mmCIF file of C-alpha atoms in Angstrom:
data_model
loop_
_atom_site.group_PDB
_atom_site.id
_atom_site.type_symbol
_atom_site.label_atom_id
_atom_site.label_comp_id
_atom_site.label_asym_id
_atom_site.label_seq_id
_atom_site.Cartn_x
_atom_site.Cartn_y
_atom_site.Cartn_z
ATOM 1 C CA MET S 131 -6.505 -20.077 31.962
ATOM 2 C CA GLU S 132 -2.586 -21.017 33.287
ATOM 3 C CA LEU S 133 -2.563 -23.649 32.163
ATOM 4 C CA TYR S 134 -3.152 -22.063 28.301
ATOM 5 C CA VAL S 135 -0.096 -19.944 29.115
ATOM 6 C CA GLU S 136 2.051 -22.717 30.312
ATOM 7 C CA ARG S 137 1.373 -24.859 27.884
ATOM 8 C CA GLY S 138 -0.548 -22.551 24.612
ATOM 9 C CA PHE S 139 -4.220 -23.053 23.788
ATOM 10 C CA ASP S 140 -3.820 -25.769 21.417
ATOM 11 C CA GLU S 141 -1.827 -28.094 23.911
ATOM 12 C CA THR S 142 -4.405 -27.715 26.912
ATOM 13 C CA THR S 143 -6.651 -30.494 27.691
ATOM 14 C CA VAL S 144 -10.180 -30.042 29.048
ATOM 15 C CA ALA S 145 -9.135 -33.287 31.527
ATOM 16 C CA GLU S 146 -6.048 -30.723 32.980
ATOM 17 C CA ILE S 147 -8.003 -27.520 32.729
ATOM 18 C CA ALA S 148 -10.998 -29.717 35.402
ATOM 19 C CA LYS S 149 -7.400 -31.147 36.989
ATOM 20 C CA ARG S 150 -6.061 -27.651 37.699
ATOM 21 C CA ALA S 151 -9.312 -26.029 38.804
ATOM 22 C CA GLY S 152 -9.930 -29.416 41.394
ATOM 23 C CA LEU S 153 -12.714 -30.431 39.291
ATOM 24 C CA THR S 154 -14.298 -33.366 37.200
ATOM 25 C CA GLU S 155 -14.376 -32.804 33.645
ATOM 26 C CA ARG S 156 -18.064 -33.574 34.112
ATOM 27 C CA THR S 157 -18.133 -31.020 36.418
ATOM 28 C CA PHE S 158 -16.432 -28.822 33.959
ATOM 29 C CA PHE S 159 -18.723 -29.410 30.742
ATOM 30 C CA ARG S 160 -21.276 -28.544 33.580
ATOM 31 C CA HIS S 161 -20.203 -25.310 32.857
ATOM 32 C CA PHE S 162 -18.544 -24.524 29.666
ATOM 33 C CA ALA S 163 -19.688 -26.551 26.471
ATOM 34 C CA ASP S 164 -16.423 -26.823 25.331
ATOM 35 C CA LYS S 165 -12.625 -25.504 26.326
ATOM 36 C CA ARG S 166 -12.784 -21.470 24.185
ATOM 37 C CA GLU S 167 -15.378 -20.967 27.182
ATOM 38 C CA VAL S 168 -13.375 -20.502 30.096
ATOM 39 C CA LEU S 169 -12.450 -17.673 27.897
ATOM 40 C CA PHE S 170 -15.150 -15.813 26.827
ATOM 41 C CA ALA S 171 -17.876 -17.185 29.348
ATOM 42 C CA GLY S 172 -17.703 -13.288 31.024
ATOM 43 C CA ALA S 173 -19.361 -12.494 27.865
ATOM 44 C CA ALA S 174 -23.196 -12.625 28.410
ATOM 45 C CA MET S 175 -21.971 -10.415 31.565
ATOM 46 C CA LEU S 176 -20.749 -7.985 29.535
ATOM 47 C CA GLN S 177 -23.038 -7.609 27.355
ATOM 48 C CA ASP S 178 -25.887 -7.255 30.214
ATOM 49 C CA LEU S 179 -23.416 -4.629 31.810
ATOM 50 C CA PHE S 180 -23.477 -2.762 28.470
ATOM 51 C CA VAL S 181 -27.352 -3.502 27.540
ATOM 52 C CA GLY S 182 -27.878 -2.046 31.806
ATOM 53 C CA ALA S 183 -26.405 0.986 31.735
ATOM 54 C CA VAL S 184 -27.563 2.160 28.037
ATOM 55 C CA THR S 185 -31.443 1.797 29.350
ATOM 56 C CA ASP S 186 -30.459 3.193 32.730
ATOM 57 C CA ALA S 187 -28.708 6.579 31.262
ATOM 58 C CA PRO S 188 -30.943 9.663 31.051
ATOM 59 C CA ALA S 189 -34.202 10.162 28.579
ATOM 60 C CA ASP S 190 -32.063 13.314 27.614
ATOM 61 C CA VAL S 191 -29.027 11.345 26.432
ATOM 62 C CA PRO S 192 -27.258 11.540 22.552
ATOM 63 C CA PRO S 193 -26.798 7.843 21.058
ATOM 64 C CA VAL S 194 -22.941 7.987 21.243
ATOM 65 C CA ASP S 195 -22.928 8.507 25.435
ATOM 66 C CA ALA S 196 -25.620 6.663 26.319
ATOM 67 C CA ALA S 197 -23.475 3.788 23.595
ATOM 68 C CA MET S 198 -20.715 5.434 25.674
ATOM 69 C CA ALA S 199 -22.050 4.882 28.799
ATOM 70 C CA GLY S 200 -22.556 1.026 28.148
ATOM 71 C CA VAL S 201 -18.973 -0.093 27.087
ATOM 72 C CA VAL S 202 -17.486 2.643 29.803
ATOM 73 C CA ALA S 203 -19.480 0.849 32.234
ATOM 74 C CA GLY S 204 -18.004 -3.114 30.988
ATOM 75 C CA GLY S 205 -14.781 -1.537 31.377
ATOM 76 C CA ALA S 206 -14.539 -0.905 34.823
ATOM 77 C CA VAL S 207 -15.282 -3.904 35.803
ATOM 78 C CA ILE S 208 -12.914 -5.250 33.250
ATOM 79 C CA GLN S 209 -9.974 -2.626 34.978
ATOM 80 C CA GLU S 210 -10.911 -4.678 38.201
ATOM 81 C CA ARG S 211 -9.344 -8.518 36.562
ATOM 82 C CA PRO S 212 -6.355 -6.753 35.379
ATOM 83 C CA ALA S 213 -3.898 -9.895 35.063
ATOM 84 C CA PHE S 214 -6.595 -12.465 34.560
ATOM 85 C CA SER S 215 -7.505 -9.581 31.155
ATOM 86 C CA ARG S 216 -3.929 -9.559 30.509
ATOM 87 C CA GLN S 217 -3.931 -13.714 30.942
ATOM 88 C CA ARG S 218 -6.830 -14.198 28.308
ATOM 89 C CA TYR S 219 -5.067 -10.768 26.165
ATOM 90 C CA GLU S 220 -2.189 -12.777 25.924
ATOM 91 C CA ILE S 221 -4.040 -16.048 24.661
ATOM 92 C CA ILE S 222 -5.941 -15.037 22.376
ATOM 93 C CA ALA S 223 -2.852 -12.777 20.037
ATOM 94 C CA ALA S 224 -1.910 -15.953 20.169
ATOM 95 C CA ASN S 225 -4.271 -18.002 18.393
ATOM 96 C CA ALA S 226 -6.472 -17.412 15.562
ATOM 97 C CA GLU S 227 -9.138 -19.532 16.273
ATOM 98 C CA LEU S 228 -9.669 -17.532 19.677
ATOM 99 C CA GLN S 229 -9.375 -13.799 17.339
ATOM 100 C CA GLU S 230 -11.903 -15.275 15.030
ATOM 101 C CA ARG S 231 -14.296 -16.341 18.597
ATOM 102 C CA GLU S 232 -13.647 -12.370 19.710
ATOM 103 C CA LEU S 233 -14.322 -10.910 16.407
ATOM 104 C CA ILE S 234 -18.054 -12.725 16.667
ATOM 105 C CA LYS S 235 -17.942 -10.834 20.366
ATOM 106 C CA LEU S 236 -17.795 -8.319 19.403
ATOM 107 C CA ALA S 237 -20.050 -8.214 17.098
ATOM 108 C CA SER S 238 -22.293 -9.283 18.758
ATOM 109 C CA LEU S 239 -21.590 -6.404 21.894
ATOM 110 C CA SER S 240 -22.069 -4.044 19.056
ATOM 111 C CA ALA S 241 -26.047 -5.942 18.267
ATOM 112 C CA ALA S 242 -27.147 -5.424 21.549
ATOM 113 C CA LEU S 243 -25.390 -1.950 21.949
ATOM 114 C CA ALA S 244 -27.873 -0.619 19.019
ATOM 115 C CA GLY S 245 -30.785 -2.408 20.487
ATOM 116 C CA ALA S 246 -30.716 -0.680 23.564
ATOM 117 C CA LEU S 247 -30.010 1.971 21.761
ATOM 118 C CA ARG S 248 -32.934 1.900 18.833
ATOM 119 C CA ARG S 249 -35.213 0.621 22.532
ATOM 120 C CA ARG S 250 -34.601 4.295 23.654
ATOM 121 C CA GLY S 251 -35.879 5.226 20.462
ATOM 122 C CA VAL S 252 -32.654 6.083 18.117
ATOM 123 C CA PRO S 253 -33.098 5.632 14.746
ATOM 124 C CA ASP S 254 -32.276 1.929 12.959
ATOM 125 C CA HIS S 255 -29.241 3.428 10.887
ATOM 126 C CA ALA S 256 -27.936 5.559 13.886
ATOM 127 C CA ALA S 257 -28.322 3.781 16.635
ATOM 128 C CA SER S 258 -25.275 0.930 14.677
ATOM 129 C CA LEU S 259 -23.249 3.718 13.365
ATOM 130 C CA ALA S 260 -23.182 4.453 17.497
ATOM 131 C CA ALA S 261 -22.758 1.134 18.821
ATOM 132 C CA GLU S 262 -20.301 0.484 15.821
ATOM 133 C CA VAL S 263 -17.925 3.795 17.080
ATOM 134 C CA ALA S 264 -18.032 3.411 20.885
ATOM 135 C CA ILE S 265 -17.276 -0.918 20.278
ATOM 136 C CA ALA S 266 -14.149 0.340 17.823
ATOM 137 C CA VAL S 267 -13.719 2.867 21.034
ATOM 138 C CA PHE S 268 -14.234 -0.144 23.555
ATOM 139 C CA LYS S 269 -11.375 -2.682 21.187
ATOM 140 C CA ILE S 270 -8.959 0.110 20.830
ATOM 141 C CA ALA S 271 -9.150 1.594 24.726
ATOM 142 C CA PHE S 272 -8.952 -2.219 25.561
ATOM 143 C CA GLU S 273 -5.867 -2.640 23.439
ATOM 144 C CA ARG S 274 -3.851 0.691 24.831
ATOM 145 C CA TRP S 275 -4.667 -0.152 28.340
ATOM 146 C CA VAL S 276 -3.612 -4.611 27.998
ATOM 147 C CA SER S 277 0.194 -3.673 28.381
ATOM 148 C CA ASP S 278 0.296 -2.109 31.816
ATOM 149 C CA PRO S 279 -3.875 -3.131 33.429
ATOM 150 C CA VAL S 280 -1.641 -2.075 36.745
ATOM 151 C CA HIS S 281 -1.447 1.703 35.400
ATOM 152 C CA LEU S 282 -3.344 2.367 32.743
ATOM 153 C CA ASP S 283 -7.423 3.777 33.733
ATOM 154 C CA LEU S 284 -9.703 1.663 31.329
ATOM 155 C CA PRO S 285 -13.078 3.945 31.766
ATOM 156 C CA GLN S 286 -10.675 6.888 31.275
ATOM 157 C CA LEU S 287 -8.851 5.317 28.035
ATOM 158 C CA MET S 288 -12.600 4.919 26.282
ATOM 159 C CA ARG S 289 -13.474 8.333 27.082
ATOM 160 C CA ALA S 290 -10.008 9.844 26.064
ATOM 161 C CA SER S 291 -10.071 7.779 22.436
ATOM 162 C CA LEU S 292 -13.779 8.356 21.714
ATOM 163 C CA ASP S 293 -12.586 12.071 21.871
ATOM 164 C CA GLU S 294 -9.525 10.887 19.499
ATOM 165 C CA LEU S 295 -12.489 9.844 17.469
ATOM 166 C CA ARG S 296 -14.668 13.386 17.546
ATOM 167 C CA THR S 297 -10.549 14.886 16.596
ATOM 168 C CA VAL S 298 -10.188 12.307 14.356
ATOM 169 C CA THR S 299 -13.230 12.457 11.950
ATOM 170 C CA ALA S 300 -14.190 16.494 12.724
ATOM 171 C CA ASP S 301 -10.699 17.271 11.377
ATOM 172 C CA SER S 302 -11.369 17.189 7.838
ATOM 173 C CA GLU S 303 -11.709 18.451 3.941
ATOM 174 C CA THR S 304 -15.550 18.664 4.655
ATOM 175 C CA GLY S 305 -15.209 21.146 7.806
ATOM 176 C CA GLY S 306 -17.083 19.340 10.511
ATOM 177 C CA PRO S 307 -20.513 17.800 11.049
ATOM 178 C CA ALA S 308 -23.049 18.109 8.660
ATOM 179 C CA ALA S 309 -25.086 19.213 10.900
ATOM 180 C CA THR S 310 -23.163 22.178 12.379
ATOM 181 C CA ARG S 311 -22.401 23.402 9.232
ATOM 182 C CA PRO S 312 -24.106 27.124 8.083
ATOM 183 C CA MET H 205 -23.322 -19.318 -6.274
ATOM 184 C CA GLU H 206 -26.272 -19.529 -8.387
ATOM 185 C CA LEU H 207 -26.056 -23.278 -5.807
ATOM 186 C CA TYR H 208 -25.861 -22.025 -2.879
ATOM 187 C CA VAL H 209 -28.631 -19.894 -3.511
ATOM 188 C CA GLU H 210 -30.543 -22.778 -4.756
ATOM 189 C CA ARG H 211 -28.873 -25.296 -1.826
ATOM 190 C CA GLY H 212 -27.580 -23.888 1.200
ATOM 191 C CA PHE H 213 -23.792 -23.293 1.266
ATOM 192 C CA ASP H 214 -24.161 -26.499 3.518
ATOM 193 C CA GLU H 215 -25.454 -28.618 0.935
ATOM 194 C CA THR H 216 -23.423 -28.126 -2.017
ATOM 195 C CA THR H 217 -20.560 -29.791 -2.960
ATOM 196 C CA VAL H 218 -17.342 -28.656 -4.254
ATOM 197 C CA ALA H 219 -18.659 -31.227 -7.541
ATOM 198 C CA GLU H 220 -20.893 -29.479 -8.056
ATOM 199 C CA ILE H 221 -20.066 -26.309 -7.701
ATOM 200 C CA ALA H 222 -17.486 -26.939 -10.122
ATOM 201 C CA LYS H 223 -19.368 -29.140 -13.134
ATOM 202 C CA ARG H 224 -21.648 -26.431 -13.113
ATOM 203 C CA ALA H 225 -19.031 -23.703 -13.556
ATOM 204 C CA GLY H 226 -18.180 -26.094 -16.279
ATOM 205 C CA LEU H 227 -14.800 -27.023 -14.098
ATOM 206 C CA THR H 228 -12.696 -30.697 -13.162
ATOM 207 C CA GLU H 229 -12.507 -30.977 -9.521
ATOM 208 C CA ARG H 230 -8.752 -30.604 -10.505
ATOM 209 C CA THR H 231 -9.677 -27.197 -10.908
ATOM 210 C CA PHE H 232 -11.491 -25.407 -9.544
ATOM 211 C CA PHE H 233 -8.754 -26.312 -5.951
ATOM 212 C CA ARG H 234 -6.132 -24.392 -8.310
ATOM 213 C CA HIS H 235 -8.647 -21.435 -7.860
ATOM 214 C CA PHE H 236 -10.119 -21.355 -4.277
ATOM 215 C CA ALA H 237 -8.822 -22.774 -1.492
ATOM 216 C CA ASP H 238 -12.341 -24.813 0.207
ATOM 217 C CA LYS H 239 -15.872 -23.809 -1.532
ATOM 218 C CA ARG H 240 -16.319 -20.963 1.162
ATOM 219 C CA GLU H 241 -13.808 -18.928 -1.141
ATOM 220 C CA VAL H 242 -16.043 -18.472 -4.437
ATOM 221 C CA LEU H 243 -17.845 -15.751 -1.804
ATOM 222 C CA PHE H 244 -14.098 -14.383 -0.316
ATOM 223 C CA ALA H 245 -11.982 -14.503 -3.862
ATOM 224 C CA GLY H 246 -12.763 -10.577 -3.630
ATOM 225 C CA ALA H 247 -11.158 -9.939 -0.363
ATOM 226 C CA ALA H 248 -7.672 -8.886 -1.555
ATOM 227 C CA MET H 249 -8.632 -7.128 -4.399
ATOM 228 C CA LEU H 250 -10.678 -5.610 -2.181
ATOM 229 C CA GLN H 251 -7.917 -4.520 0.108
ATOM 230 C CA ASP H 252 -5.527 -3.523 -2.998
ATOM 231 C CA LEU H 253 -8.235 -1.038 -4.170
ATOM 232 C CA PHE H 254 -8.345 0.178 0.097
ATOM 233 C CA VAL H 255 -4.437 0.852 0.630
ATOM 234 C CA GLY H 256 -4.338 2.348 -3.020
ATOM 235 C CA ALA H 257 -6.677 4.452 -2.434
ATOM 236 C CA VAL H 258 -5.158 5.605 1.116
ATOM 237 C CA THR H 259 -1.711 5.681 -0.528
ATOM 238 C CA ASP H 260 -2.810 8.208 -3.183
ATOM 239 C CA ALA H 261 -4.956 10.248 -2.094
ATOM 240 C CA PRO H 262 -3.213 14.134 -1.570
ATOM 241 C CA ALA H 263 -0.859 14.509 1.231
ATOM 242 C CA ASP H 264 -2.625 17.045 2.971
ATOM 243 C CA VAL H 265 -5.802 14.767 3.388
ATOM 244 C CA PRO H 266 -6.486 14.140 7.356
ATOM 245 C CA PRO H 267 -6.796 10.329 8.134
ATOM 246 C CA VAL H 268 -10.719 10.117 8.161
ATOM 247 C CA ASP H 269 -11.210 10.993 4.468
ATOM 248 C CA ALA H 270 -8.022 8.982 4.012
ATOM 249 C CA ALA H 271 -9.694 6.128 5.177
ATOM 250 C CA MET H 272 -12.989 6.933 3.218
ATOM 251 C CA ALA H 273 -11.178 7.337 -0.564
ATOM 252 C CA GLY H 274 -9.970 4.140 0.966
ATOM 253 C CA VAL H 275 -13.868 2.517 0.944
ATOM 254 C CA VAL H 276 -14.715 4.761 -1.487
ATOM 255 C CA ALA H 277 -13.274 2.953 -4.101
ATOM 256 C CA GLY H 278 -13.793 -0.120 -2.644
ATOM 257 C CA GLY H 279 -18.177 0.753 -2.684
ATOM 258 C CA ALA H 280 -17.672 2.088 -6.223
ATOM 259 C CA VAL H 281 -15.883 -1.293 -7.663
ATOM 260 C CA ILE H 282 -17.930 -3.503 -5.526
ATOM 261 C CA GLN H 283 -21.180 -1.120 -7.379
ATOM 262 C CA GLU H 284 -20.007 -2.184 -9.991
ATOM 263 C CA ARG H 285 -21.486 -6.025 -9.981
ATOM 264 C CA PRO H 286 -25.014 -5.166 -7.306
ATOM 265 C CA ALA H 287 -27.311 -9.404 -7.980
ATOM 266 C CA PHE H 288 -23.423 -10.676 -6.852
ATOM 267 C CA SER H 289 -22.794 -8.781 -4.481
ATOM 268 C CA ARG H 290 -26.717 -8.996 -3.557
ATOM 269 C CA GLN H 291 -26.885 -12.574 -3.303
ATOM 270 C CA ARG H 292 -23.663 -13.576 -1.804
ATOM 271 C CA TYR H 293 -25.385 -11.184 1.760
ATOM 272 C CA GLU H 294 -27.826 -13.573 1.238
ATOM 273 C CA ILE H 295 -25.920 -16.433 1.137
ATOM 274 C CA ILE H 296 -23.334 -15.777 3.923
ATOM 275 C CA ALA H 297 -26.490 -13.909 5.648
ATOM 276 C CA ALA H 298 -28.093 -17.648 6.167
ATOM 277 C CA ASN H 299 -25.032 -18.887 7.265
ATOM 278 C CA ALA H 300 -23.275 -18.598 10.769
ATOM 279 C CA GLU H 301 -19.947 -20.187 9.643
ATOM 280 C CA LEU H 302 -20.012 -17.719 6.984
ATOM 281 C CA GLN H 303 -20.702 -14.592 8.992
ATOM 282 C CA GLU H 304 -17.290 -15.320 10.912
ATOM 283 C CA ARG H 305 -15.461 -15.513 7.274
ATOM 284 C CA GLU H 306 -17.020 -11.965 7.406
ATOM 285 C CA LEU H 307 -16.266 -10.775 10.928
ATOM 286 C CA ILE H 308 -12.133 -11.696 9.597
ATOM 287 C CA LYS H 309 -12.519 -10.076 6.233
ATOM 288 C CA LEU H 310 -13.498 -6.720 7.551
ATOM 289 C CA ALA H 311 -11.137 -7.309 10.448
ATOM 290 C CA SER H 312 -8.855 -7.634 8.752
ATOM 291 C CA LEU H 313 -8.978 -5.038 5.954
ATOM 292 C CA SER H 314 -9.069 -2.641 9.066
ATOM 293 C CA ALA H 315 -5.933 -3.677 9.776
ATOM 294 C CA ALA H 316 -4.799 -2.733 6.732
ATOM 295 C CA LEU H 317 -6.373 0.760 6.429
ATOM 296 C CA ALA H 318 -4.669 1.110 9.099
ATOM 297 C CA GLY H 319 -1.267 0.059 7.941
ATOM 298 C CA ALA H 320 -1.417 2.211 5.180
ATOM 299 C CA LEU H 321 -2.898 5.356 7.116
ATOM 300 C CA ARG H 322 0.138 4.613 9.247
ATOM 301 C CA ARG H 323 2.917 4.808 5.813
ATOM 302 C CA ARG H 324 1.495 8.245 4.955
ATOM 303 C CA GLY H 325 3.000 9.279 9.125
ATOM 304 C CA VAL H 326 -0.839 8.917 11.164
ATOM 305 C CA PRO H 327 0.558 8.624 15.402
ATOM 306 C CA ASP H 328 -0.849 4.592 15.192
ATOM 307 C CA HIS H 329 -3.815 5.940 17.824
ATOM 308 C CA ALA H 330 -4.765 7.754 15.806
ATOM 309 C CA ALA H 331 -4.495 5.628 12.501
ATOM 310 C CA SER H 332 -7.119 2.570 14.144
ATOM 311 C CA LEU H 333 -9.587 4.137 14.934
ATOM 312 C CA ALA H 334 -10.349 6.336 11.177
ATOM 313 C CA ALA H 335 -9.388 2.915 9.807
ATOM 314 C CA GLU H 336 -12.230 0.961 12.506
ATOM 315 C CA VAL H 337 -14.479 4.656 11.093
ATOM 316 C CA ALA H 338 -14.004 4.059 7.423
ATOM 317 C CA ILE H 339 -14.938 -0.393 8.414
ATOM 318 C CA ALA H 340 -18.576 1.362 10.254
ATOM 319 C CA VAL H 341 -18.705 3.012 7.204
ATOM 320 C CA PHE H 342 -18.447 0.779 5.000
ATOM 321 C CA LYS H 343 -21.160 -1.919 6.478
ATOM 322 C CA ILE H 344 -23.442 -0.201 7.377
ATOM 323 C CA ALA H 345 -23.500 1.567 4.317
ATOM 324 C CA PHE H 346 -22.446 -1.778 2.395
ATOM 325 C CA GLU H 347 -25.938 -3.242 4.739
ATOM 326 C CA ARG H 348 -29.003 -0.798 3.443
ATOM 327 C CA TRP H 349 -26.823 -0.114 -0.536
ATOM 328 C CA VAL H 350 -27.508 -4.615 -0.781
ATOM 329 C CA SER H 351 -31.562 -3.651 0.480
ATOM 330 C CA ASP H 352 -31.769 -2.322 -3.173
ATOM 331 C CA PRO H 353 -28.474 -2.303 -5.510
ATOM 332 C CA VAL H 354 -29.994 -1.065 -8.256
ATOM 333 C CA HIS H 355 -30.804 1.730 -7.483
ATOM 334 C CA LEU H 356 -29.046 3.049 -4.638
ATOM 335 C CA ASP H 357 -25.468 4.659 -4.995
ATOM 336 C CA LEU H 358 -23.076 3.073 -2.660
ATOM 337 C CA PRO H 359 -20.619 5.291 -2.978
ATOM 338 C CA GLN H 360 -23.090 8.252 -2.447
ATOM 339 C CA LEU H 361 -24.310 5.898 1.036
ATOM 340 C CA MET H 362 -20.727 5.919 2.747
ATOM 341 C CA ARG H 363 -20.865 9.422 2.347
ATOM 342 C CA ALA H 364 -23.592 9.911 3.626
ATOM 343 C CA SER H 365 -22.804 7.700 6.942
ATOM 344 C CA LEU H 366 -19.818 9.423 7.606
ATOM 345 C CA ASP H 367 -21.615 12.486 7.555
ATOM 346 C CA GLU H 368 -23.547 10.932 10.099
ATOM 347 C CA LEU H 369 -21.928 9.341 11.967
ATOM 348 C CA ARG H 370 -20.087 12.433 12.569
ATOM 349 C CA THR H 371 -23.854 14.521 13.091
ATOM 350 C CA VAL H 372 -24.055 11.222 15.918
ATOM 351 C CA THR H 373 -20.532 11.077 17.105
ATOM 352 C CA ALA H 374 -20.501 15.501 17.342
ATOM 353 C CA ASP H 375 -24.194 15.637 18.612
ATOM 354 C CA SER H 376 -22.711 14.840 22.285
ATOM 355 C CA GLU H 377 -23.468 16.643 25.828
ATOM 356 C CA THR H 378 -19.498 17.133 25.713
ATOM 357 C CA GLY H 379 -19.570 19.412 23.397
ATOM 358 C CA GLY H 380 -18.027 18.571 20.248
ATOM 359 C CA PRO H 381 -14.151 17.791 19.367
ATOM 360 C CA ALA H 382 -12.271 18.235 21.672
ATOM 361 C CA ALA H 383 -10.024 19.970 19.037
ATOM 362 C CA THR H 384 -12.864 22.682 18.641
ATOM 363 C CA ARG H 385 -13.520 23.320 22.420
ATOM 364 C CA PRO H 386 -13.070 27.312 23.327
#
């Protein structure tokens, strides 16, 4: 990670990363498929956190709140490593290929959230929408948080973003949620 | 496009595409950077439609409705080519690399929508949220529409998805949008 910051992602070799970490290249490749995976090794854990929190949410919690429980659980763990998260964000922001990989990660997380919601009995379409909303909140709150990860609170920013999303979607010509129309 | 369906995307060469279309390879490359671009050539037009509709929305239209005007304008044009859209969808669904390219396209469209909203004076964060909501609606309505593109109405499905999203987000423990709390 430090090497990516110092020299740029494309210019860093696996040999250099392994050396800095005190590993042989062979040991490196036992842990990571390639040098991108150093940055995305946490994705599986994040997905487990998301899915676990959705599964554990009480049965009467509505879909978006269950999905939010997932991303907030992930946010709480991400927040424990502010320096890592900031560095990782900057490395990815500087490299188009890594940005693509990050988009794929978010799409997978959204699909995993939707799957966990469907297993709670949420209908297909509502599950996809709730998952997309939670991922949008996750993404936008993360981008805000990472600008000052030492002082800002990520789970709190996520809740604030959901509130703002509700305001933005409800504050509309059509008079708000269809369900509450007279 | 037909060739991608017949033989698979990876197995089709530019020479074969050009021959089928009655073009030389040289002419093909004058129009498309590579064979992927045959599938993504419409992205720039779609972005122009999105941005144009957002820009042209009356000044008093709230952010999400302005963003929705963008995706609905795009949906109306997509709907004019049901067979093409269905084929394109199936080709992309069968190829991981093309799915990545599609995710990148959606992220670019979201950024373009957010930019158009900011130029209307929508604050940064609200613009991003409204754009993400509109893109989620676009994506989910499109997936529903493409299952039967001859009979379903894409703009109508988009409006229905937004209504459902409003229901899904408002139907919550916290009692709905923050703005309407007492």
